[in-house]
PDB file of C-alpha atoms in Angstrom:
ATOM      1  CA  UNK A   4       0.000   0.000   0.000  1.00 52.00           C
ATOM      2  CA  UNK A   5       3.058   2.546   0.487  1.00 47.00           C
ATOM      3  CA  UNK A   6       4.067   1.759  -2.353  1.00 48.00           C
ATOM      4  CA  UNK A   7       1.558   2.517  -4.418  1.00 38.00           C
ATOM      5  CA  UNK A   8       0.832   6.029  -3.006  1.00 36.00           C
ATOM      6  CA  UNK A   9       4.559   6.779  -3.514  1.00 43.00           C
ATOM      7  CA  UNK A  10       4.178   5.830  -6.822  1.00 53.00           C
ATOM      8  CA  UNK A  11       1.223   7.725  -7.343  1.00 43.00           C
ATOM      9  CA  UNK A  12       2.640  10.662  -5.457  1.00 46.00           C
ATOM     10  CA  UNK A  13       5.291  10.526  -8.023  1.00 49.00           C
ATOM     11  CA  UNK A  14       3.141  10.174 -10.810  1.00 47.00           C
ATOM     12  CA  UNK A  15       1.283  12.948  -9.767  1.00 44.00           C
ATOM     13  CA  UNK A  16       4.209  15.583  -8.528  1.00 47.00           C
ATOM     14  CA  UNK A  17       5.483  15.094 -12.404  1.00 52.00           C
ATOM     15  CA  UNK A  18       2.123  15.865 -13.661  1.00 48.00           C
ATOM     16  CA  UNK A  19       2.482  19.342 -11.674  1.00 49.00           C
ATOM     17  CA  UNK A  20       6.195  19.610 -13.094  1.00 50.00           C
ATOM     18  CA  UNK A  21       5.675  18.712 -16.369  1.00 51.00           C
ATOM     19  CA  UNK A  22       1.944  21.279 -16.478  1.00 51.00           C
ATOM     20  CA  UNK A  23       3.841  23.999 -14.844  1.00 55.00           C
ATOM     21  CA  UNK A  24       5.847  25.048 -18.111  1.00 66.00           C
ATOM     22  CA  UNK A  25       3.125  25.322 -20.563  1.00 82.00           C
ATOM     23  CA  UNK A  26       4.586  26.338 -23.735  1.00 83.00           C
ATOM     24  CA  UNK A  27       3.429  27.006 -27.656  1.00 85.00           C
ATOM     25  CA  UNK A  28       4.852  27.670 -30.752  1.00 85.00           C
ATOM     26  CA  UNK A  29       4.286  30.714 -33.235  1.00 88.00           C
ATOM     27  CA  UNK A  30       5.426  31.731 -36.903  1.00 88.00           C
ATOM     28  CA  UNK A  31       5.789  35.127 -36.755  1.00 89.00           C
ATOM     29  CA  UNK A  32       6.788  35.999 -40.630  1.00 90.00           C
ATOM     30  CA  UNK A  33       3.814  33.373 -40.962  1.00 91.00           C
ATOM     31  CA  UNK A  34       1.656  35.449 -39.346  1.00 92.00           C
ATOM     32  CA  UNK A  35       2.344  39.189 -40.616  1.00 93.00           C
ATOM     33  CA  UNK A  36       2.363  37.604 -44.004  1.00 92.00           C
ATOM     34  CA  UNK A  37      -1.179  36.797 -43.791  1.00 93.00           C
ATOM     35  CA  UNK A  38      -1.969  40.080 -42.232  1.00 93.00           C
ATOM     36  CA  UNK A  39      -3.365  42.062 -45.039  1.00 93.00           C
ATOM     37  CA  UNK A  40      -2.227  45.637 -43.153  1.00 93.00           C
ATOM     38  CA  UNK A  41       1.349  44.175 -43.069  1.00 95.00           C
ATOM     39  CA  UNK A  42       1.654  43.631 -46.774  1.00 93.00           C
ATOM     40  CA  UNK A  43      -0.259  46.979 -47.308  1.00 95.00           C
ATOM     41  CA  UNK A  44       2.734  48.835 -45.317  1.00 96.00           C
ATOM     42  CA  UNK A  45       5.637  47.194 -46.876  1.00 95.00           C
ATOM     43  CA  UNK A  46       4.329  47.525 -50.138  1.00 95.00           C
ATOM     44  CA  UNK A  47       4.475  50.897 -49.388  1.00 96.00           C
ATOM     45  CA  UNK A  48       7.246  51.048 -47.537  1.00 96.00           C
ATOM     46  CA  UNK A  49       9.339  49.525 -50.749  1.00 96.00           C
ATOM     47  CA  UNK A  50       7.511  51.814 -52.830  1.00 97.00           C
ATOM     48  CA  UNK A  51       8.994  54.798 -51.131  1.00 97.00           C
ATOM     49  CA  UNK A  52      12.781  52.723 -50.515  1.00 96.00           C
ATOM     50  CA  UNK A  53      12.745  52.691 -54.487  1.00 97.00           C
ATOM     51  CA  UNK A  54      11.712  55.913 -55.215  1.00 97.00           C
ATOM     52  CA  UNK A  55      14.656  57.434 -52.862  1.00 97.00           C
ATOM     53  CA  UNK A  56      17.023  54.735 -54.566  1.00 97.00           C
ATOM     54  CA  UNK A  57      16.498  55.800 -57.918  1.00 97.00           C
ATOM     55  CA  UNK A  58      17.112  59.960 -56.480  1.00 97.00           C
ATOM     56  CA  UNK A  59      20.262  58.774 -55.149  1.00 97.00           C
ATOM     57  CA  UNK A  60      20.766  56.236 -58.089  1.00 97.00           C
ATOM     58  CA  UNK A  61      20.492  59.639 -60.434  1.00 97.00           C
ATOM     59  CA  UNK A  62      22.724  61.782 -58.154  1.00 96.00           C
ATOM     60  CA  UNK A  63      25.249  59.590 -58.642  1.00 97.00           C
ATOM     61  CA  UNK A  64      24.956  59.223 -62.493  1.00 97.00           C
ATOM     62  CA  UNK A  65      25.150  62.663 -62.296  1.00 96.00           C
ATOM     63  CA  UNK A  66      28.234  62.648 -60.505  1.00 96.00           C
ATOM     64  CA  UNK A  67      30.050  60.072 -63.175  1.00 96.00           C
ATOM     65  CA  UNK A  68      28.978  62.572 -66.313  1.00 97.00           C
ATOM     66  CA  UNK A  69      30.674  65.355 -64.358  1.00 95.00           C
ATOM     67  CA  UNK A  70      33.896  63.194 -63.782  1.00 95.00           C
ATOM     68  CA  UNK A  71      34.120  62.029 -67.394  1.00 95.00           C
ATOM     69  CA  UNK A  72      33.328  65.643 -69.133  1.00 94.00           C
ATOM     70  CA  UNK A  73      35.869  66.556 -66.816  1.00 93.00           C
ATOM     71  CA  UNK A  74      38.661  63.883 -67.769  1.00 93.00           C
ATOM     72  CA  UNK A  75      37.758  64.574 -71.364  1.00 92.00           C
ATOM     73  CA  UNK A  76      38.479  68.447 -70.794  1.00 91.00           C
ATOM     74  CA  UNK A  77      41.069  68.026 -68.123  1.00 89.00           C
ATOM     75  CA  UNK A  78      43.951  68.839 -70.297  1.00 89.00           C
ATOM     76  CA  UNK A  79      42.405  71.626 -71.324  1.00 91.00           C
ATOM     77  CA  UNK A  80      41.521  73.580 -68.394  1.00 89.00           C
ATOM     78  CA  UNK A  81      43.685  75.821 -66.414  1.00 91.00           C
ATOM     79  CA  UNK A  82      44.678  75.120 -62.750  1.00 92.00           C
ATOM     80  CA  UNK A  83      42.307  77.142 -61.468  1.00 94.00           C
ATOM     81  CA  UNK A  84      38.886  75.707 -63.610  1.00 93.00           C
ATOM     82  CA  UNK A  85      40.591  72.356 -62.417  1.00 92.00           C
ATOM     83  CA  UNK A  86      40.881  72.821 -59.294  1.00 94.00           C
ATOM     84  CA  UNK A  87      37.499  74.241 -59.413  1.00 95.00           C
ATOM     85  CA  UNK A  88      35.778  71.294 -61.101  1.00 94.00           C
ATOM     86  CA  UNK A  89      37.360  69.140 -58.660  1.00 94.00           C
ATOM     87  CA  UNK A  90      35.576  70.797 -56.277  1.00 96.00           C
ATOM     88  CA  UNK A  91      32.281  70.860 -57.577  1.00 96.00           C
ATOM     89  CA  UNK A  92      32.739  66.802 -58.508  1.00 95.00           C
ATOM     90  CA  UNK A  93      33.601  66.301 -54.589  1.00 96.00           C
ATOM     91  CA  UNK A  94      31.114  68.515 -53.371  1.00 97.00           C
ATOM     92  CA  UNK A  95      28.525  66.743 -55.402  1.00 97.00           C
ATOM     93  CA  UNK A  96      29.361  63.082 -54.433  1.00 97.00           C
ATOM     94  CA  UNK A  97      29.501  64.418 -50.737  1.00 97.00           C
ATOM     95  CA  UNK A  98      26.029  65.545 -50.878  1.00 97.00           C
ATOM     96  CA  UNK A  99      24.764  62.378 -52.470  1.00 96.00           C
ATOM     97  CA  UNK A 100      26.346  60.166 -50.042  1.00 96.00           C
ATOM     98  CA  UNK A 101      24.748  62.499 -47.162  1.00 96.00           C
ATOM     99  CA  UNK A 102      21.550  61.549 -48.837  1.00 96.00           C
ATOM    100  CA  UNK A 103      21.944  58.612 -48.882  1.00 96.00           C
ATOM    101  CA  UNK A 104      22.614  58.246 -45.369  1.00 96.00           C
ATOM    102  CA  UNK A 105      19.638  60.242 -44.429  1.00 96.00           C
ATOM    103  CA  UNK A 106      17.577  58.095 -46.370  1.00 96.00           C
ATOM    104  CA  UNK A 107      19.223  54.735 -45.649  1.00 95.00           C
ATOM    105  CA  UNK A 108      21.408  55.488 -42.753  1.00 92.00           C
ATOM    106  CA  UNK A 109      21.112  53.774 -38.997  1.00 90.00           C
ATOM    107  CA  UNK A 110      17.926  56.110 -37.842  1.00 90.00           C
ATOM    108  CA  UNK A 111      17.435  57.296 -41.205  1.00 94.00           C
ATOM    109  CA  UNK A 112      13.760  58.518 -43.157  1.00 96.00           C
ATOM    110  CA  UNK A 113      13.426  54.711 -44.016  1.00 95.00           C
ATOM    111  CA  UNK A 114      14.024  53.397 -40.619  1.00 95.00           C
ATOM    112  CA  UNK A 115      11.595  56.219 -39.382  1.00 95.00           C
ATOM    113  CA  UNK A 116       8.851  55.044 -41.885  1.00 95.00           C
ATOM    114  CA  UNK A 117       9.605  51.673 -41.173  1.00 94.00           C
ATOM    115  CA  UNK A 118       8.751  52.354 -37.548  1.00 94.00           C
ATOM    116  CA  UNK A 119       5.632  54.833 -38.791  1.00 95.00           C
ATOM    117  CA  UNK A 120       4.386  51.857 -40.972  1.00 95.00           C
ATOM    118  CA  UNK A 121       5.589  48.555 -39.543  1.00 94.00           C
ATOM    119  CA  UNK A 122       5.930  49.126 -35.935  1.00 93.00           C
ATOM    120  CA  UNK A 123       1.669  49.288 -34.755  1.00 94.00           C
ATOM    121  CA  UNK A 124       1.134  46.001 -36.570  1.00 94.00           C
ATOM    122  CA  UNK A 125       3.646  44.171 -34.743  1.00 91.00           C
ATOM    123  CA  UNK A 126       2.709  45.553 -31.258  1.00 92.00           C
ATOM    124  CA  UNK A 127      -0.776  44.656 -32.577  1.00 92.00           C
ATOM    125  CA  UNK A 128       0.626  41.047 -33.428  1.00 90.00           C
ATOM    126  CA  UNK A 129       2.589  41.457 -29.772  1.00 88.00           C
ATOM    127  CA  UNK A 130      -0.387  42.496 -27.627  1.00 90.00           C
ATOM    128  CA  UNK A 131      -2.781  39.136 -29.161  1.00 90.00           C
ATOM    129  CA  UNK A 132       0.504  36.826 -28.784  1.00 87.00           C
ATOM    130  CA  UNK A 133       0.648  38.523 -25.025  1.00 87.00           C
ATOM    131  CA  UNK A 134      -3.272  37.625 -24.650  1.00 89.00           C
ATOM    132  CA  UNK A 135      -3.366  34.239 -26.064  1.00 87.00           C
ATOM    133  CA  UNK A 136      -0.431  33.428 -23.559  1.00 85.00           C
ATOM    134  CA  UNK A 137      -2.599  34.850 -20.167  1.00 85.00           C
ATOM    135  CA  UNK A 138      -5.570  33.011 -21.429  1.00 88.00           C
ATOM    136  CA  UNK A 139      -4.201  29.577 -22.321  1.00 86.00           C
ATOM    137  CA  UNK A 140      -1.056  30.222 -19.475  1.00 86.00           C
ATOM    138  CA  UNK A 141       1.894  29.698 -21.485  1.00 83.00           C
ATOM    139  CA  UNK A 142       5.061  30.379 -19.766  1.00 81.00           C
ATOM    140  CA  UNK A 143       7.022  30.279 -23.053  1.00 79.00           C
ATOM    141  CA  UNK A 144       5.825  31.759 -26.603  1.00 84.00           C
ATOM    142  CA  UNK A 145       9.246  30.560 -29.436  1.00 84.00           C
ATOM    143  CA  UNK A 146       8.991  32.279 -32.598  1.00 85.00           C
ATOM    144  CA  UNK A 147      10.416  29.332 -34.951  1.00 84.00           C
ATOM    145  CA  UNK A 148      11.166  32.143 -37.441  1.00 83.00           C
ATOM    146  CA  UNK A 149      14.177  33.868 -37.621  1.00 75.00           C
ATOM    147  CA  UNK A 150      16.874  33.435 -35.083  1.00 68.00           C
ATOM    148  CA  UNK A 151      15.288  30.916 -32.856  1.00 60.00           C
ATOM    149  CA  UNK A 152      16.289  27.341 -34.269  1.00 55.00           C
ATOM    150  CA  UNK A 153      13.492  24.920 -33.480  1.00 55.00           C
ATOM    151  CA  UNK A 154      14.707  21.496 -34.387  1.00 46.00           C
ATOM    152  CA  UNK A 155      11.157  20.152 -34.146  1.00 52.00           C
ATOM    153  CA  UNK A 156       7.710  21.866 -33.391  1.00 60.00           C
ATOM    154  CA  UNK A 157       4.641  19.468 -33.252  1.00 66.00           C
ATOM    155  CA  UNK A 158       2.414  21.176 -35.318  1.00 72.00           C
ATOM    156  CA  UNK A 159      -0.731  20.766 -32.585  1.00 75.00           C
ATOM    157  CA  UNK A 160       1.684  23.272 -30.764  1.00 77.00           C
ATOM    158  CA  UNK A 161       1.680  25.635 -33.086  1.00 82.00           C
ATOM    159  CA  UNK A 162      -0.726  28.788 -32.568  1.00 85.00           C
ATOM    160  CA  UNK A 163      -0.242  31.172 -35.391  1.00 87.00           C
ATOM    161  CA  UNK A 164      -3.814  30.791 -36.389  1.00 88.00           C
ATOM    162  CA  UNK A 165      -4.954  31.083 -32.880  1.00 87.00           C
ATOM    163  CA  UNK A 166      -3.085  34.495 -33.296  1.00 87.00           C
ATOM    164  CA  UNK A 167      -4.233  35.369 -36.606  1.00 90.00           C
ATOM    165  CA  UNK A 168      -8.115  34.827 -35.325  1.00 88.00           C
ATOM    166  CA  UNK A 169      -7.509  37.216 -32.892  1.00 88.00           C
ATOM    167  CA  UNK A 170      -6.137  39.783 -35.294  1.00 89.00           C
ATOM    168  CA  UNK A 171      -9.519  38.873 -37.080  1.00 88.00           C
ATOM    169  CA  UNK A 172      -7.630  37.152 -40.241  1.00 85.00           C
ATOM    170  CA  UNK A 173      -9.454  34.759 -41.239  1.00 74.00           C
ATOM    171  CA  UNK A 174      -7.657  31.544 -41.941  1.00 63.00           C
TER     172      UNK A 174
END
C-alpha cells in the first residue's frame, strides 16, 4: 500500500512539473504575411525605398557625367577651372552620399517610416501573442522564425492561427 501512493505521489508531482511550463509555438513571418495591413505597409514602404534609390541612383549618375566631361576636358583647363571642377565633382558626391545616409542610414527617413508603418502592426501582433499566452497560461511563446532554431515543433503546438483569429484574419 506505500508503495503505491509513492508511486502515485510521483506520478502525480510530475504531472504538476511537467503542467507547470506550458509552452506554444508561433510563426511570426507566418503570421504578418497573412496580415493584409502588413503587406499593405511594406508595399508601401518599398515603394517609397525605391523611389529614394532611384534619387540617389540619379545623383550619382550625375556625378560620373561630371567626372568624365571633366577627364575629357582636363587637359584643357587651367589650374584654377581644375581645381574648381574638382571641387564641384567632390562637393557633389559628398552631398549624395549624405543623402543617402539620411535616407538609408542607422535612424534614417526609411528606418523612421519603417517604424511609422511597420511598428503598430507588430505591437498589434505582440499584444494578441501577449493575450493568447494569459488566457491559455503559457510560460514560453518561441517564434520558430528567424533566429530561434526549433529542431522540431509538433504542429498541434503551433498557434499562429490562434493568433491570426484574434487579429480577425481569417484563416
Amino acid at each position: 500500500m506505500k508503495k503505491l501512493c509513492l508511486i502515485l505521489a510521483v506520478v502525480l508531482c510530475s504531472a504538476f512539473a511537467a503542467n507547470a511550463q506550458r509552452y506554444c509555438v508561433i510563426d511570426t513571418k507566418y503570421i504578418l504575411d497573412n496580415v493584409p495591413d502588413y503587406k499593405d505597409a511594406q508595399g508601401k514602404l518599398d515603394a517609397i525605398a525605391e523611389q529614394w534609390q532611384k534619387e540617389i541612383d540619379a545623383k550619382f549618375l550625375e556625378i560620373d557625367k561630371m567626372y568624365k566631361s571633366y577627364q575629357a576636358e582636363q587637359v584643357m583647363l587651367t589650374d584654377e577651372l581644375k581645381h574648381k571642377r574638382e571641387e564641384e565633382i567632390i562637393a557633389k558626391e559628398k552631398e549624395a552620399k549624405d543623402l543617402q545616409k539620411k535616407r538609408f542610414g542607422y535612424e534614417g527617413d526609411l528606418f523612421k517610416k519603417r517604424e511609422e508603418l511597420i511598428k503598430p502592426i507588430q505591437d498589434k501582433v505582440y499584444n494578441a501573442v501577449q493575450k493568447l499566452a494569459a488566457a491559455r497560461m503559457y510560460d514560453f511563446v518561441l517564434d520558430k522564425s528567424g533566429g530561434v532554431t526549433v529542431i522540431f515543433a509538433d504542429p498541434k503546438l503551433d498557434k499562429s492561427d490562434d493568433i491570426l483569429r484574434s487579429l480577425g484574419v481569417k484563416k
